[in-house]
Amino acid sequence: MRIEDTPLAGLKILTPRRFGDSRGFFSESWNQQRMEEHGLVYEFVQDNHSFSTETGTVRGLHYQSPPHAQDKLVRCGRGRLFDVAVDIRTGSPTYGQWFGIELSFENGKQLLVPKGFLHGFVTRDPNTEIIYKCSDYYAPECDGAIRFDDPDIGVDWELGQSQPILSDKDEAASDLADFESPFIWEGPV
């Protein structure tokens, strides 16, 4: 497993090794013991699987607040997507900054998104599947969203002239400027 830091402290890119032959490949996408050896201690309790039929489907930017905040390990099971995380930890030197990476079935990359980040993605191919582990159970009372196109964040979704396909929840999301973050920066991760 290759583990890479991003410019946002705590946000990591994980690339599992693939062992292939004429039949296909085998890959170990998560091994808690190996991750703990690298200081990555997470206990995942829920797996989610999302399917989007259309290219240009945007889901996010989402968060789940304390006491049910979630760490996430995100990967693409089929297709291709642009995955984005935004630091919303009050006091963080990178508060409001974003990082994005293409996750695809082909590249096998995963994004480890700790608590205190918004998370979202846009599909780059039709019939794209995203699979992610969560460290806490879904709690609707803690669920929230910030506008995917908030100009104060400035994510480049590379949509061109295409109109994004959004849920009602994402259409109604608020701006980051109107958000009082419950997440606190606790120093280097």
PDB file of C-alpha atoms in Angstrom:
ATOM      1  CA  MET A   1       0.000   0.000   0.000  1.00  0.00           C
ATOM      2  CA  ARG A   2       1.377   3.384  -1.000  1.00  0.00           C
ATOM      3  CA  ILE A   3       0.353   6.201   1.360  1.00  0.00           C
ATOM      4  CA  GLU A   4       0.714   9.803   0.199  1.00  0.00           C
ATOM      5  CA  ASP A   5       0.146  13.050   2.063  1.00  0.00           C
ATOM      6  CA  THR A   6      -1.850  15.851   0.459  1.00  0.00           C
ATOM      7  CA  PRO A   7      -1.461  19.606   1.083  1.00  0.00           C
ATOM      8  CA  LEU A   8      -4.273  19.324   3.691  1.00  0.00           C
ATOM      9  CA  ALA A   9      -3.050  17.773   6.948  1.00  0.00           C
ATOM     10  CA  GLY A  10      -4.657  14.422   7.681  1.00  0.00           C
ATOM     11  CA  LEU A  11      -6.056  13.935   4.180  1.00  0.00           C
ATOM     12  CA  LYS A  12      -4.263  10.955   2.577  1.00  0.00           C
ATOM     13  CA  ILE A  13      -4.153   9.146  -0.755  1.00  0.00           C
ATOM     14  CA  LEU A  14      -3.953   5.364  -0.410  1.00  0.00           C
ATOM     15  CA  THR A  15      -3.052   3.220  -3.395  1.00  0.00           C
ATOM     16  CA  PRO A  16      -3.304  -0.511  -2.718  1.00  0.00           C
ATOM     17  CA  ARG A  17      -1.107  -2.914  -4.668  1.00  0.00           C
ATOM     18  CA  ARG A  18      -2.832  -5.018  -7.265  1.00  0.00           C
ATOM     19  CA  PHE A  19      -1.720  -8.558  -7.936  1.00  0.00           C
ATOM     20  CA  GLY A  20      -2.837  -9.496 -11.409  1.00  0.00           C
ATOM     21  CA  ASP A  21      -2.740 -12.302 -13.898  1.00  0.00           C
ATOM     22  CA  SER A  22      -4.735 -13.349 -16.942  1.00  0.00           C
ATOM     23  CA  ARG A  23      -7.893 -13.708 -14.805  1.00  0.00           C
ATOM     24  CA  GLY A  24      -7.838 -10.162 -13.417  1.00  0.00           C
ATOM     25  CA  PHE A  25      -6.404  -8.911 -10.127  1.00  0.00           C
ATOM     26  CA  PHE A  26      -6.586  -9.144  -6.352  1.00  0.00           C
ATOM     27  CA  SER A  27      -6.177  -6.093  -4.121  1.00  0.00           C
ATOM     28  CA  GLU A  28      -6.382  -5.590  -0.369  1.00  0.00           C
ATOM     29  CA  SER A  29      -8.228  -2.265  -0.089  1.00  0.00           C
ATOM     30  CA  TRP A  30      -8.022  -1.976   3.714  1.00  0.00           C
ATOM     31  CA  ASN A  31      -5.943  -3.693   6.376  1.00  0.00           C
ATOM     32  CA  GLN A  32      -6.366  -2.177   9.821  1.00  0.00           C
ATOM     33  CA  GLN A  33      -3.158  -3.669  11.223  1.00  0.00           C
ATOM     34  CA  ARG A  34      -1.022  -2.326   8.359  1.00  0.00           C
ATOM     35  CA  MET A  35      -2.649   1.091   8.574  1.00  0.00           C
ATOM     36  CA  GLU A  36      -2.023   1.282  12.319  1.00  0.00           C
ATOM     37  CA  GLU A  37       1.668   0.566  11.618  1.00  0.00           C
ATOM     38  CA  HIS A  38       1.622   3.844   9.639  1.00  0.00           C
ATOM     39  CA  GLY A  39      -0.190   5.755  12.397  1.00  0.00           C
ATOM     40  CA  LEU A  40      -3.558   5.600  10.642  1.00  0.00           C
ATOM     41  CA  VAL A  41      -5.930   4.403  13.350  1.00  0.00           C
ATOM     42  CA  TYR A  42      -9.542   4.179  12.190  1.00  0.00           C
ATOM     43  CA  GLU A  43     -12.371   1.889  13.154  1.00  0.00           C
ATOM     44  CA  PHE A  44     -14.845   1.674  10.310  1.00  0.00           C
ATOM     45  CA  VAL A  45     -18.395   0.573  11.177  1.00  0.00           C
ATOM     46  CA  GLN A  46     -20.404   1.165   7.986  1.00  0.00           C
ATOM     47  CA  ASP A  47     -19.817   0.672   4.251  1.00  0.00           C
ATOM     48  CA  ASN A  48     -21.758   2.778   1.732  1.00  0.00           C
ATOM     49  CA  HIS A  49     -22.173   2.191  -1.988  1.00  0.00           C
ATOM     50  CA  SER A  50     -23.449   4.938  -4.291  1.00  0.00           C
ATOM     51  CA  PHE A  51     -24.328   4.542  -7.972  1.00  0.00           C
ATOM     52  CA  SER A  52     -24.750   7.439 -10.421  1.00  0.00           C
ATOM     53  CA  THR A  53     -26.097   6.781 -13.901  1.00  0.00           C
ATOM     54  CA  GLU A  54     -25.176  10.120 -15.494  1.00  0.00           C
ATOM     55  CA  THR A  55     -21.845  11.832 -16.115  1.00  0.00           C
ATOM     56  CA  GLY A  56     -21.821  15.180 -14.278  1.00  0.00           C
ATOM     57  CA  THR A  57     -23.697  13.957 -11.205  1.00  0.00           C
ATOM     58  CA  VAL A  58     -22.466  15.968  -8.212  1.00  0.00           C
ATOM     59  CA  ARG A  59     -22.945  14.671  -4.686  1.00  0.00           C
ATOM     60  CA  GLY A  60     -21.747  17.003  -1.960  1.00  0.00           C
ATOM     61  CA  LEU A  61     -20.250  18.859  -0.333  1.00  0.00           C
ATOM     62  CA  HIS A  62     -21.429  16.855   2.695  1.00  0.00           C
ATOM     63  CA  TYR A  63     -20.461  16.469   6.335  1.00  0.00           C
ATOM     64  CA  GLN A  64     -21.752  14.707   9.408  1.00  0.00           C
ATOM     65  CA  SER A  65     -21.228  16.750  12.568  1.00  0.00           C
ATOM     66  CA  PRO A  66     -20.284  15.573  16.072  1.00  0.00           C
ATOM     67  CA  PRO A  67     -21.188  13.538  17.977  1.00  0.00           C
ATOM     68  CA  HIS A  68     -21.499  11.373  14.854  1.00  0.00           C
ATOM     69  CA  ALA A  69     -18.698  12.837  12.722  1.00  0.00           C
ATOM     70  CA  GLN A  70     -17.280  10.390  10.202  1.00  0.00           C
ATOM     71  CA  ASP A  71     -13.863   9.509   8.879  1.00  0.00           C
ATOM     72  CA  LYS A  72     -14.255   8.092   5.352  1.00  0.00           C
ATOM     73  CA  LEU A  73     -12.183   5.891   3.082  1.00  0.00           C
ATOM     74  CA  VAL A  74     -13.440   6.484  -0.457  1.00  0.00           C
ATOM     75  CA  ARG A  75     -12.805   4.492  -3.638  1.00  0.00           C
ATOM     76  CA  CYS A  76     -14.328   4.040  -7.066  1.00  0.00           C
ATOM     77  CA  GLY A  77     -15.740   0.582  -7.784  1.00  0.00           C
ATOM     78  CA  ARG A  78     -16.659   1.260 -11.418  1.00  0.00           C
ATOM     79  CA  GLY A  79     -16.192   4.202 -13.735  1.00  0.00           C
ATOM     80  CA  ARG A  80     -14.411   7.419 -12.857  1.00  0.00           C
ATOM     81  CA  LEU A  81     -15.025  10.342 -10.519  1.00  0.00           C
ATOM     82  CA  PHE A  82     -13.368  13.510  -9.266  1.00  0.00           C
ATOM     83  CA  ASP A  83     -13.333  13.317  -5.462  1.00  0.00           C
ATOM     84  CA  VAL A  84     -13.040  16.478  -3.339  1.00  0.00           C
ATOM     85  CA  ALA A  85     -12.390  17.219   0.330  1.00  0.00           C
ATOM     86  CA  VAL A  86     -12.530  20.694   1.938  1.00  0.00           C
ATOM     87  CA  ASP A  87     -10.948  21.495   5.304  1.00  0.00           C
ATOM     88  CA  ILE A  88     -13.571  22.926   7.709  1.00  0.00           C
ATOM     89  CA  ARG A  89     -11.605  22.593  10.965  1.00  0.00           C
ATOM     90  CA  THR A  90     -11.792  25.908  12.808  1.00  0.00           C
ATOM     91  CA  GLY A  91      -8.273  27.242  13.413  1.00  0.00           C
ATOM     92  CA  SER A  92      -6.707  25.095  10.688  1.00  0.00           C
ATOM     93  CA  PRO A  93      -4.116  26.910   8.558  1.00  0.00           C
ATOM     94  CA  THR A  94      -5.866  25.388   5.509  1.00  0.00           C
ATOM     95  CA  TYR A  95      -9.460  26.156   6.556  1.00  0.00           C
ATOM     96  CA  GLY A  96     -11.681  26.469   3.476  1.00  0.00           C
ATOM     97  CA  GLN A  97      -9.069  25.000   1.134  1.00  0.00           C
ATOM     98  CA  TRP A  98      -9.862  22.017  -1.046  1.00  0.00           C
ATOM     99  CA  PHE A  99      -8.072  19.061  -2.554  1.00  0.00           C
ATOM    100  CA  GLY A 100      -9.334  16.940  -5.437  1.00  0.00           C
ATOM    101  CA  ILE A 101      -8.199  13.716  -7.039  1.00  0.00           C
ATOM    102  CA  GLU A 102      -9.483  11.428  -9.754  1.00  0.00           C
ATOM    103  CA  LEU A 103     -10.531   8.057  -8.396  1.00  0.00           C
ATOM    104  CA  SER A 104     -11.253   5.344 -10.931  1.00  0.00           C
ATOM    105  CA  PHE A 105     -11.586   1.617 -11.225  1.00  0.00           C
ATOM    106  CA  GLU A 106      -8.409   1.699 -13.321  1.00  0.00           C
ATOM    107  CA  ASN A 107      -6.137   3.673 -10.957  1.00  0.00           C
ATOM    108  CA  GLY A 108      -7.385   1.984  -7.763  1.00  0.00           C
ATOM    109  CA  LYS A 109      -6.629   5.072  -5.666  1.00  0.00           C
ATOM    110  CA  GLN A 110      -8.529   5.810  -2.460  1.00  0.00           C
ATOM    111  CA  LEU A 111      -8.961   9.037  -0.492  1.00  0.00           C
ATOM    112  CA  LEU A 112      -8.843   8.886   3.305  1.00  0.00           C
ATOM    113  CA  VAL A 113     -11.015  11.787   4.491  1.00  0.00           C
ATOM    114  CA  PRO A 114     -10.810  12.452   8.249  1.00  0.00           C
ATOM    115  CA  LYS A 115     -13.453  14.131  10.381  1.00  0.00           C
ATOM    116  CA  GLY A 116     -13.511  17.882   9.850  1.00  0.00           C
ATOM    117  CA  PHE A 117     -13.666  17.808   6.066  1.00  0.00           C
ATOM    118  CA  LEU A 118     -16.498  18.355   3.641  1.00  0.00           C
ATOM    119  CA  HIS A 119     -16.666  15.596   1.055  1.00  0.00           C
ATOM    120  CA  GLY A 120     -18.132  15.449  -2.432  1.00  0.00           C
ATOM    121  CA  PHE A 121     -17.578  14.153  -5.921  1.00  0.00           C
ATOM    122  CA  VAL A 122     -18.612  14.533  -9.549  1.00  0.00           C
ATOM    123  CA  THR A 123     -18.910  11.576 -11.896  1.00  0.00           C
ATOM    124  CA  ARG A 124     -16.721  11.612 -15.003  1.00  0.00           C
ATOM    125  CA  ASP A 125     -18.239   8.499 -16.597  1.00  0.00           C
ATOM    126  CA  PRO A 126     -21.784   7.135 -16.773  1.00  0.00           C
ATOM    127  CA  ASN A 127     -22.692   4.306 -14.403  1.00  0.00           C
ATOM    128  CA  THR A 128     -20.071   5.234 -11.818  1.00  0.00           C
ATOM    129  CA  GLU A 129     -19.963   3.551  -8.425  1.00  0.00           C
ATOM    130  CA  ILE A 130     -18.372   4.995  -5.304  1.00  0.00           C
ATOM    131  CA  ILE A 131     -17.740   2.775  -2.286  1.00  0.00           C
ATOM    132  CA  TYR A 132     -16.707   4.167   1.063  1.00  0.00           C
ATOM    133  CA  LYS A 133     -16.153   3.119   4.631  1.00  0.00           C
ATOM    134  CA  CYS A 134     -17.349   5.312   7.524  1.00  0.00           C
ATOM    135  CA  SER A 135     -16.184   5.426  11.135  1.00  0.00           C
ATOM    136  CA  ASP A 136     -19.663   6.232  12.510  1.00  0.00           C
ATOM    137  CA  TYR A 137     -23.193   5.344  11.542  1.00  0.00           C
ATOM    138  CA  TYR A 138     -25.353   7.658   9.480  1.00  0.00           C
ATOM    139  CA  ALA A 139     -27.202  10.090  11.772  1.00  0.00           C
ATOM    140  CA  PRO A 140     -29.722  12.266   9.887  1.00  0.00           C
ATOM    141  CA  GLU A 141     -29.800  14.864  12.683  1.00  0.00           C
ATOM    142  CA  CYS A 142     -26.044  15.467  12.130  1.00  0.00           C
ATOM    143  CA  ASP A 143     -26.156  15.465   8.330  1.00  0.00           C
ATOM    144  CA  GLY A 144     -25.378  18.691   6.486  1.00  0.00           C
ATOM    145  CA  ALA A 145     -24.199  20.193   3.206  1.00  0.00           C
ATOM    146  CA  ILE A 146     -22.357  23.218   1.862  1.00  0.00           C
ATOM    147  CA  ARG A 147     -22.872  24.393  -1.726  1.00  0.00           C
ATOM    148  CA  PHE A 148     -20.661  22.472  -4.136  1.00  0.00           C
ATOM    149  CA  ASP A 149     -20.100  25.674  -6.141  1.00  0.00           C
ATOM    150  CA  ASP A 150     -19.501  28.030  -3.215  1.00  0.00           C
ATOM    151  CA  PRO A 151     -17.237  30.760  -4.673  1.00  0.00           C
ATOM    152  CA  ASP A 152     -15.422  31.159  -1.337  1.00  0.00           C
ATOM    153  CA  ILE A 153     -14.176  27.573  -1.704  1.00  0.00           C
ATOM    154  CA  GLY A 154     -13.701  27.689  -5.472  1.00  0.00           C
ATOM    155  CA  VAL A 155     -13.563  23.990  -6.351  1.00  0.00           C
ATOM    156  CA  ASP A 156     -12.836  23.496 -10.051  1.00  0.00           C
ATOM    157  CA  TRP A 157     -15.224  20.646 -10.855  1.00  0.00           C
ATOM    158  CA  GLU A 158     -14.206  20.783 -14.539  1.00  0.00           C
ATOM    159  CA  LEU A 159     -17.840  20.704 -15.634  1.00  0.00           C
ATOM    160  CA  GLY A 160     -17.267  23.029 -18.593  1.00  0.00           C
ATOM    161  CA  GLN A 161     -20.612  24.212 -19.940  1.00  0.00           C
ATOM    162  CA  SER A 162     -22.462  21.173 -18.543  1.00  0.00           C
ATOM    163  CA  GLN A 163     -25.109  21.660 -15.888  1.00  0.00           C
ATOM    164  CA  PRO A 164     -24.471  19.483 -12.824  1.00  0.00           C
ATOM    165  CA  ILE A 165     -27.053  16.920 -11.785  1.00  0.00           C
ATOM    166  CA  LEU A 166     -27.889  17.667  -8.131  1.00  0.00           C
ATOM    167  CA  SER A 167     -30.186  16.358  -5.426  1.00  0.00           C
ATOM    168  CA  ASP A 168     -32.722  18.676  -3.774  1.00  0.00           C
ATOM    169  CA  LYS A 169     -30.527  18.621  -0.646  1.00  0.00           C
ATOM    170  CA  ASP A 170     -27.478  19.811  -2.590  1.00  0.00           C
ATOM    171  CA  GLU A 171     -29.512  22.441  -4.465  1.00  0.00           C
ATOM    172  CA  ALA A 172     -30.566  23.916  -1.094  1.00  0.00           C
ATOM    173  CA  ALA A 173     -27.134  23.721   0.594  1.00  0.00           C
ATOM    174  CA  SER A 174     -25.823  26.816   2.366  1.00  0.00           C
ATOM    175  CA  ASP A 175     -22.632  28.815   1.847  1.00  0.00           C
ATOM    176  CA  LEU A 176     -19.476  28.188   3.859  1.00  0.00           C
ATOM    177  CA  ALA A 177     -19.611  31.818   5.069  1.00  0.00           C
ATOM    178  CA  ASP A 178     -22.941  31.036   6.811  1.00  0.00           C
ATOM    179  CA  PHE A 179     -21.606  27.856   8.445  1.00  0.00           C
ATOM    180  CA  GLU A 180     -20.382  27.637  12.042  1.00  0.00           C
ATOM    181  CA  SER A 181     -18.056  24.678  11.975  1.00  0.00           C
ATOM    182  CA  PRO A 182     -18.276  22.289  14.926  1.00  0.00           C
ATOM    183  CA  PHE A 183     -14.868  20.865  13.961  1.00  0.00           C
ATOM    184  CA  ILE A 184     -11.708  22.120  15.692  1.00  0.00           C
ATOM    185  CA  TRP A 185      -8.144  21.966  14.372  1.00  0.00           C
ATOM    186  CA  GLU A 186      -6.028  19.967  16.805  1.00  0.00           C
ATOM    187  CA  GLY A 187      -2.642  20.456  15.173  1.00  0.00           C
ATOM    188  CA  PRO A 188      -0.601  18.344  12.757  1.00  0.00           C
ATOM    189  CA  VAL A 189      -1.955  14.952  11.769  1.00  0.00           C
TER     190      VAL A 189
END
